[in-house]
Short mmCIF file of C-alpha atoms in Angstrom, two decimals:
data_model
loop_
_atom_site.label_atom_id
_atom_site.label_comp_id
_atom_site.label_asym_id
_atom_site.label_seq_id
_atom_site.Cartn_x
_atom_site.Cartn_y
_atom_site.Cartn_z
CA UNK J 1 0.00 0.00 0.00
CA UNK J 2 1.02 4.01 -0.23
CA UNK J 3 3.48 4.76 2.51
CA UNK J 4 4.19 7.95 3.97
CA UNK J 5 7.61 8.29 5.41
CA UNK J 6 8.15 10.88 8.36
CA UNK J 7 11.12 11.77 9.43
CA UNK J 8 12.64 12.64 11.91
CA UNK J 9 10.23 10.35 14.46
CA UNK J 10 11.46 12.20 17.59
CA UNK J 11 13.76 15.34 18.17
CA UNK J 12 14.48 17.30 20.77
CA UNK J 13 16.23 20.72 20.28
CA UNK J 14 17.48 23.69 22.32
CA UNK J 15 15.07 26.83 22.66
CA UNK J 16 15.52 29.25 19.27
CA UNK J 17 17.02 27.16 17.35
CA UNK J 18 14.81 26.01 13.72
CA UNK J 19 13.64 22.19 13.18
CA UNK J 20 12.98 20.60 9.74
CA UNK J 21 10.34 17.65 9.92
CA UNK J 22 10.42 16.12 6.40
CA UNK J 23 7.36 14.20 4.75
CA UNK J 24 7.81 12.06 1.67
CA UNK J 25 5.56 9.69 -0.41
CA UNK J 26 7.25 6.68 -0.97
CA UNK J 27 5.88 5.10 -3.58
CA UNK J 28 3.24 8.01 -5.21
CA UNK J 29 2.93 11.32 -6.56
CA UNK J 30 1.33 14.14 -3.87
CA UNK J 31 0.42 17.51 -5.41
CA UNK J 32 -1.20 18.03 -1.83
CA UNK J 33 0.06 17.59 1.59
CA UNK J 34 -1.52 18.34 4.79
CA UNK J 35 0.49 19.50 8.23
CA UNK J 36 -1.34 18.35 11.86
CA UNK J 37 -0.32 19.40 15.17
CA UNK J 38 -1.65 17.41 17.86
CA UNK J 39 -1.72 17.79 21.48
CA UNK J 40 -2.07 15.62 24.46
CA UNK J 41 -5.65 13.16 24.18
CA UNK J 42 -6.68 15.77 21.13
CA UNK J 43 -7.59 15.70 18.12
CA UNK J 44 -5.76 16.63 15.19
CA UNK J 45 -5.74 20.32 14.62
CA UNK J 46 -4.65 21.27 10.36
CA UNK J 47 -2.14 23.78 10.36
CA UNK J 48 -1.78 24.22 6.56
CA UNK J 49 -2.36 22.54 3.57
CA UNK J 50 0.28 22.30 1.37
CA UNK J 51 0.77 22.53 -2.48
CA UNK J 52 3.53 21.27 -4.78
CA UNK J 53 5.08 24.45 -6.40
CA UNK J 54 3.22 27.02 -4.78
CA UNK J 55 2.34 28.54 -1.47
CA UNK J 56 1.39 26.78 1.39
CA UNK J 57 -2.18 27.66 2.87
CA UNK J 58 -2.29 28.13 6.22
CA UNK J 59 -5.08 27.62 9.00
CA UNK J 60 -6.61 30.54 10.84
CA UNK J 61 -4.19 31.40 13.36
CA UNK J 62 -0.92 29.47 12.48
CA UNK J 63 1.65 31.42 12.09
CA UNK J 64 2.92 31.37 8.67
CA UNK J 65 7.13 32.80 9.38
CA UNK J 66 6.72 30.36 12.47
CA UNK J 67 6.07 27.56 10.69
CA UNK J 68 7.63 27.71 7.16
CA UNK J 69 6.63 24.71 4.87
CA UNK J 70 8.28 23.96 1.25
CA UNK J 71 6.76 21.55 -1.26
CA UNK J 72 9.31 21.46 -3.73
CA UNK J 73 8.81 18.32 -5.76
CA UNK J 74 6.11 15.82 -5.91
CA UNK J 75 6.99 13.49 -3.13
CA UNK J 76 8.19 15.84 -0.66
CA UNK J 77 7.12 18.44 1.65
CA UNK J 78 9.05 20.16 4.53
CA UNK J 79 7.60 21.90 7.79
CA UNK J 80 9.86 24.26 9.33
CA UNK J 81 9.50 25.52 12.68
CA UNK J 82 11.97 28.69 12.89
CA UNK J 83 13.05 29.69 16.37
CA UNK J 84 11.43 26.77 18.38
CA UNK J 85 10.25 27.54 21.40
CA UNK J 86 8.96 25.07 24.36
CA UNK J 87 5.20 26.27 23.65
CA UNK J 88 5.86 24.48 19.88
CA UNK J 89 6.76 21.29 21.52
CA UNK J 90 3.83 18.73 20.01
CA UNK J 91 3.02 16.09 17.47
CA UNK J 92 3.32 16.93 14.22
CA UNK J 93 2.09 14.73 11.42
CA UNK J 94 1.57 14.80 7.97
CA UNK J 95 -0.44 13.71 5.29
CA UNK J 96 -0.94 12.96 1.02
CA UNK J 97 -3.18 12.60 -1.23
CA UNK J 98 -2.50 10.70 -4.39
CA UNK J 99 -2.34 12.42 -7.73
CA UNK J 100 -0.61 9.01 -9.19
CA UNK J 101 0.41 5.90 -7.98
CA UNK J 102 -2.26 5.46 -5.51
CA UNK J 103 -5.71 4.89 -5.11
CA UNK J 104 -7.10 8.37 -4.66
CA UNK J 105 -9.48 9.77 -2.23
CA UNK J 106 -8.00 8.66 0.79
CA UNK J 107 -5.33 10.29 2.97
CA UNK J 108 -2.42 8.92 3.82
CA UNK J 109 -0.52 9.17 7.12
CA UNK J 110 2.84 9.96 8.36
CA UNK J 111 4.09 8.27 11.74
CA UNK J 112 4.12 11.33 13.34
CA UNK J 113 7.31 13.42 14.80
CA UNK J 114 7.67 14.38 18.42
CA UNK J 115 9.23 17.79 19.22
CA UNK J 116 10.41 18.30 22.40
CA UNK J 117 11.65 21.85 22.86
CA UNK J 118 13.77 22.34 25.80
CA UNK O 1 -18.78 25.21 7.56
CA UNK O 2 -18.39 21.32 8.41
CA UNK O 3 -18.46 20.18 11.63
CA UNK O 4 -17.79 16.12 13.07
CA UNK O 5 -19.31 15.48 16.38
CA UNK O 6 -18.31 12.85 18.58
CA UNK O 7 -20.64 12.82 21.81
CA UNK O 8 -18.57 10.16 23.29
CA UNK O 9 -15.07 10.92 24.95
CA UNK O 10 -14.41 7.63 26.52
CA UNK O 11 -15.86 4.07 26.30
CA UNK O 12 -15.43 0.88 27.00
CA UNK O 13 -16.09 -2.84 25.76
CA UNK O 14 -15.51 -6.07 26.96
CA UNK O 15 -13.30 -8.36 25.11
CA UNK O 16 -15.41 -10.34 22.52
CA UNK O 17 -18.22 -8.13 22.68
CA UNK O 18 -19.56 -5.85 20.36
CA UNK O 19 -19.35 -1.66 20.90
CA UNK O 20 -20.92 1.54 18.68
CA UNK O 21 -18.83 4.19 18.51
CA UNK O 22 -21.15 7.51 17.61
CA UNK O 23 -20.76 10.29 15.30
CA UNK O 24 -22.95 12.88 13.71
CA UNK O 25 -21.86 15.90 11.09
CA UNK O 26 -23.47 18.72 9.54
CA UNK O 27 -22.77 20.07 6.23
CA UNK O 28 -24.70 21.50 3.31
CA UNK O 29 -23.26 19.31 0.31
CA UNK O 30 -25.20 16.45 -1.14
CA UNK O 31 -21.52 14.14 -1.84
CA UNK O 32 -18.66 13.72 0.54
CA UNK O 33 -16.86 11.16 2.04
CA UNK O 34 -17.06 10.21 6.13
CA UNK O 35 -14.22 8.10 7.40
CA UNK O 36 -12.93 6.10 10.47
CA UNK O 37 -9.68 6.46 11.75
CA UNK O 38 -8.05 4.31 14.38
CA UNK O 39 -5.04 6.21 16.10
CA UNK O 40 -3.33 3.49 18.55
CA UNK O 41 -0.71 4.08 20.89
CA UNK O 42 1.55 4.33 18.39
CA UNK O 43 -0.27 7.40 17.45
CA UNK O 44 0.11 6.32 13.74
CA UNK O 45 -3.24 7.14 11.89
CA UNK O 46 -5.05 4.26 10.44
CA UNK O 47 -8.12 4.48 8.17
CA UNK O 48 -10.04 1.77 9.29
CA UNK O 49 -13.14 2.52 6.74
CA UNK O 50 -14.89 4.81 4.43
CA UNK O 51 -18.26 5.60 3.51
CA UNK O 52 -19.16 7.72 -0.04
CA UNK O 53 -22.76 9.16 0.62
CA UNK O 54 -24.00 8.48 -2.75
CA UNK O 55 -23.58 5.01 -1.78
CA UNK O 56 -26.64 3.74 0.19
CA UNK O 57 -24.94 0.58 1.06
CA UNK O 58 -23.27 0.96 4.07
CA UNK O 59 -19.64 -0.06 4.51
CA UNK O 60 -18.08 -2.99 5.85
CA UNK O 61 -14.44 -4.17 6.61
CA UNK O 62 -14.49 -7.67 8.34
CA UNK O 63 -14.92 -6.84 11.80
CA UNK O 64 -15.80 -3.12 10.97
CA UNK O 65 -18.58 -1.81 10.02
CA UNK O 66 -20.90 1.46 9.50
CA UNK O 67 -24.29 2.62 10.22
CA UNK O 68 -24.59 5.66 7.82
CA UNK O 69 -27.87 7.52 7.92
CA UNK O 70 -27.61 10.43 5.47
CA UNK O 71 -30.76 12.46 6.47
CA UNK O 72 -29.98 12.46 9.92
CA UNK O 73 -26.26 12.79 9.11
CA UNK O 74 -25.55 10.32 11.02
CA UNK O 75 -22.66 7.63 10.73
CA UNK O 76 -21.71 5.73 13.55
CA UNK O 77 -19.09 2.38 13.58
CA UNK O 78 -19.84 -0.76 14.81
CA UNK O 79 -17.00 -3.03 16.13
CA UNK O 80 -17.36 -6.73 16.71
CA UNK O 81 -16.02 -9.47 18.44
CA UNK O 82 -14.04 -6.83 19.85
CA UNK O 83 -10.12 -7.25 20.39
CA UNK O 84 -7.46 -6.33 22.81
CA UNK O 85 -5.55 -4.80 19.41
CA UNK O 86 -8.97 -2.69 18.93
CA UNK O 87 -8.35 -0.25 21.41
CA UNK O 88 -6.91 3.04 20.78
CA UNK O 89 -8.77 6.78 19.82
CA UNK O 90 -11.05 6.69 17.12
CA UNK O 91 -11.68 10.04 14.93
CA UNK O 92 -14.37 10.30 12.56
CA UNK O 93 -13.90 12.63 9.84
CA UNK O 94 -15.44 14.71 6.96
CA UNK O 95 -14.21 15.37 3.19
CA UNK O 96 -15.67 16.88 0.30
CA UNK O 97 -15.87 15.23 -2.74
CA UNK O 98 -12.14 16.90 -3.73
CA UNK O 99 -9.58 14.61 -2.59
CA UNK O 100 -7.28 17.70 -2.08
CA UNK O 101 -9.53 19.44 0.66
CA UNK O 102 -8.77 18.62 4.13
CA UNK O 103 -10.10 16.29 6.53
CA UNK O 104 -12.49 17.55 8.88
CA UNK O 105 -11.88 15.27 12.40
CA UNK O 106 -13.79 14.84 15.48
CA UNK O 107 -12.62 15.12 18.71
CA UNK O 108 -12.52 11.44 19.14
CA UNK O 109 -13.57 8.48 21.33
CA UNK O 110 -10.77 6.85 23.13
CA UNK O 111 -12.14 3.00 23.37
CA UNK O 112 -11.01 0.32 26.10
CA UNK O 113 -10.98 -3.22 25.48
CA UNK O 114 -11.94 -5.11 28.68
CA UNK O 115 -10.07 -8.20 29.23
#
């Protein structure tokens, strides 16, 4: 089946510094991505939905130079958070949508990453 | 706008048994999609099933399956011969018929299996 690989699965970084979380589709093409942060026995909140060669669009409230995502290809889209500080420690996860390669219409799921901010 | 509603925060079944997990939406299209998704401790997302509302049939996947009442917008899953492996939080969630739109989750039902 279509596999979304997450990566890193856990990382913990100092106060102000910037964390990449990466999100790839193994095996099909993704035009769209999505980008979930998820607290504690929540559900998952969308912070942005992101587009392959264009701008990312982001949720009511998410701070777009906070959280910087790229989609530069096809099978790969980056989330960014710039200057971490311990209120951004969370789950993040991701998710694609086929455009090729996979049977459409259904999300696919990342493994999550944990970031602990210290 | 969409909304997902799960009533039920917690619940709990006893191994073997069967257990209804609730859900109710609103929105003002005719076509969409509703899913199940099983998020175990792993916290890994897993779609466990998916409905179309065109389709009057409701779903099934072996032990899983859906009550989906489109007038009441309604669309509760049904799990049974329950199993240890069962438990973990289940979201139900919301698309449009445009598989690029985003997923529209409720808050969950975290289900315990009872040994």
């Amino acid at each position: 089946g279509a596999v979304v690989s997450q990566h890193p699965s856990r990382v913990i970084c100092k106060s102000g510094t910037s964390v990449k979380i990466e999100c790839r589709s193994l095996d099909f093409q993704a035009t769209t991505m999505f980008w979930y942060r998820q607290f504690p026995k929540q559900s998952l909140m969308l912070m942005a939905t992101s587009n392959e060669g264009s701008k990312a669009t982001y949720e009511q409230g998410v701070e777009k130079d906070k959280f910087l995502i790229n989609h530069a290809s096809l099978t790969l889209s980056t989330l960014t958070v710039t200057s971490a500080h311990p209120e951004d420690s969370s789950f993040y996860i991701c998710s694609a949508t086929s455009s090729g390669g996979a049977p459409k219409n259904i999300q696919y799921f990342g493994a999550g990453t944990r970031l602990s901010v210290l | 706008a969409q909304t997902v509603t799960q009533s039920q925060p917690e619940m709990s079944v006893q191994e073997a048994e069967t257990v209804t997990l609730s859900c109710t939406y609103d929105t003002s299209e005719s076509d969409y999609y509703l899913f199940w998704y099983k998020q175990p401790p792993s916290r890994q997302m897993i779609l466990v099933i998916r409905q179309e509302a065109y389709k009057q049939q409701n779903a099934t996947e072996n032990r899983f399956s859906v009550n989906f009442q489109k007038a009441a917008k309604s669309f509760s899953l049904k799990i049974s011969d329950s199993q240890l492996g069962d438990a973990a939080m289940y979201f139900c969630a919301y698309r449009t018929m445009n598989r690029d739109d985003k997923i529209i989750f409720g808050k969950g039902t975290r289900l315990h299996i009872l040994p």
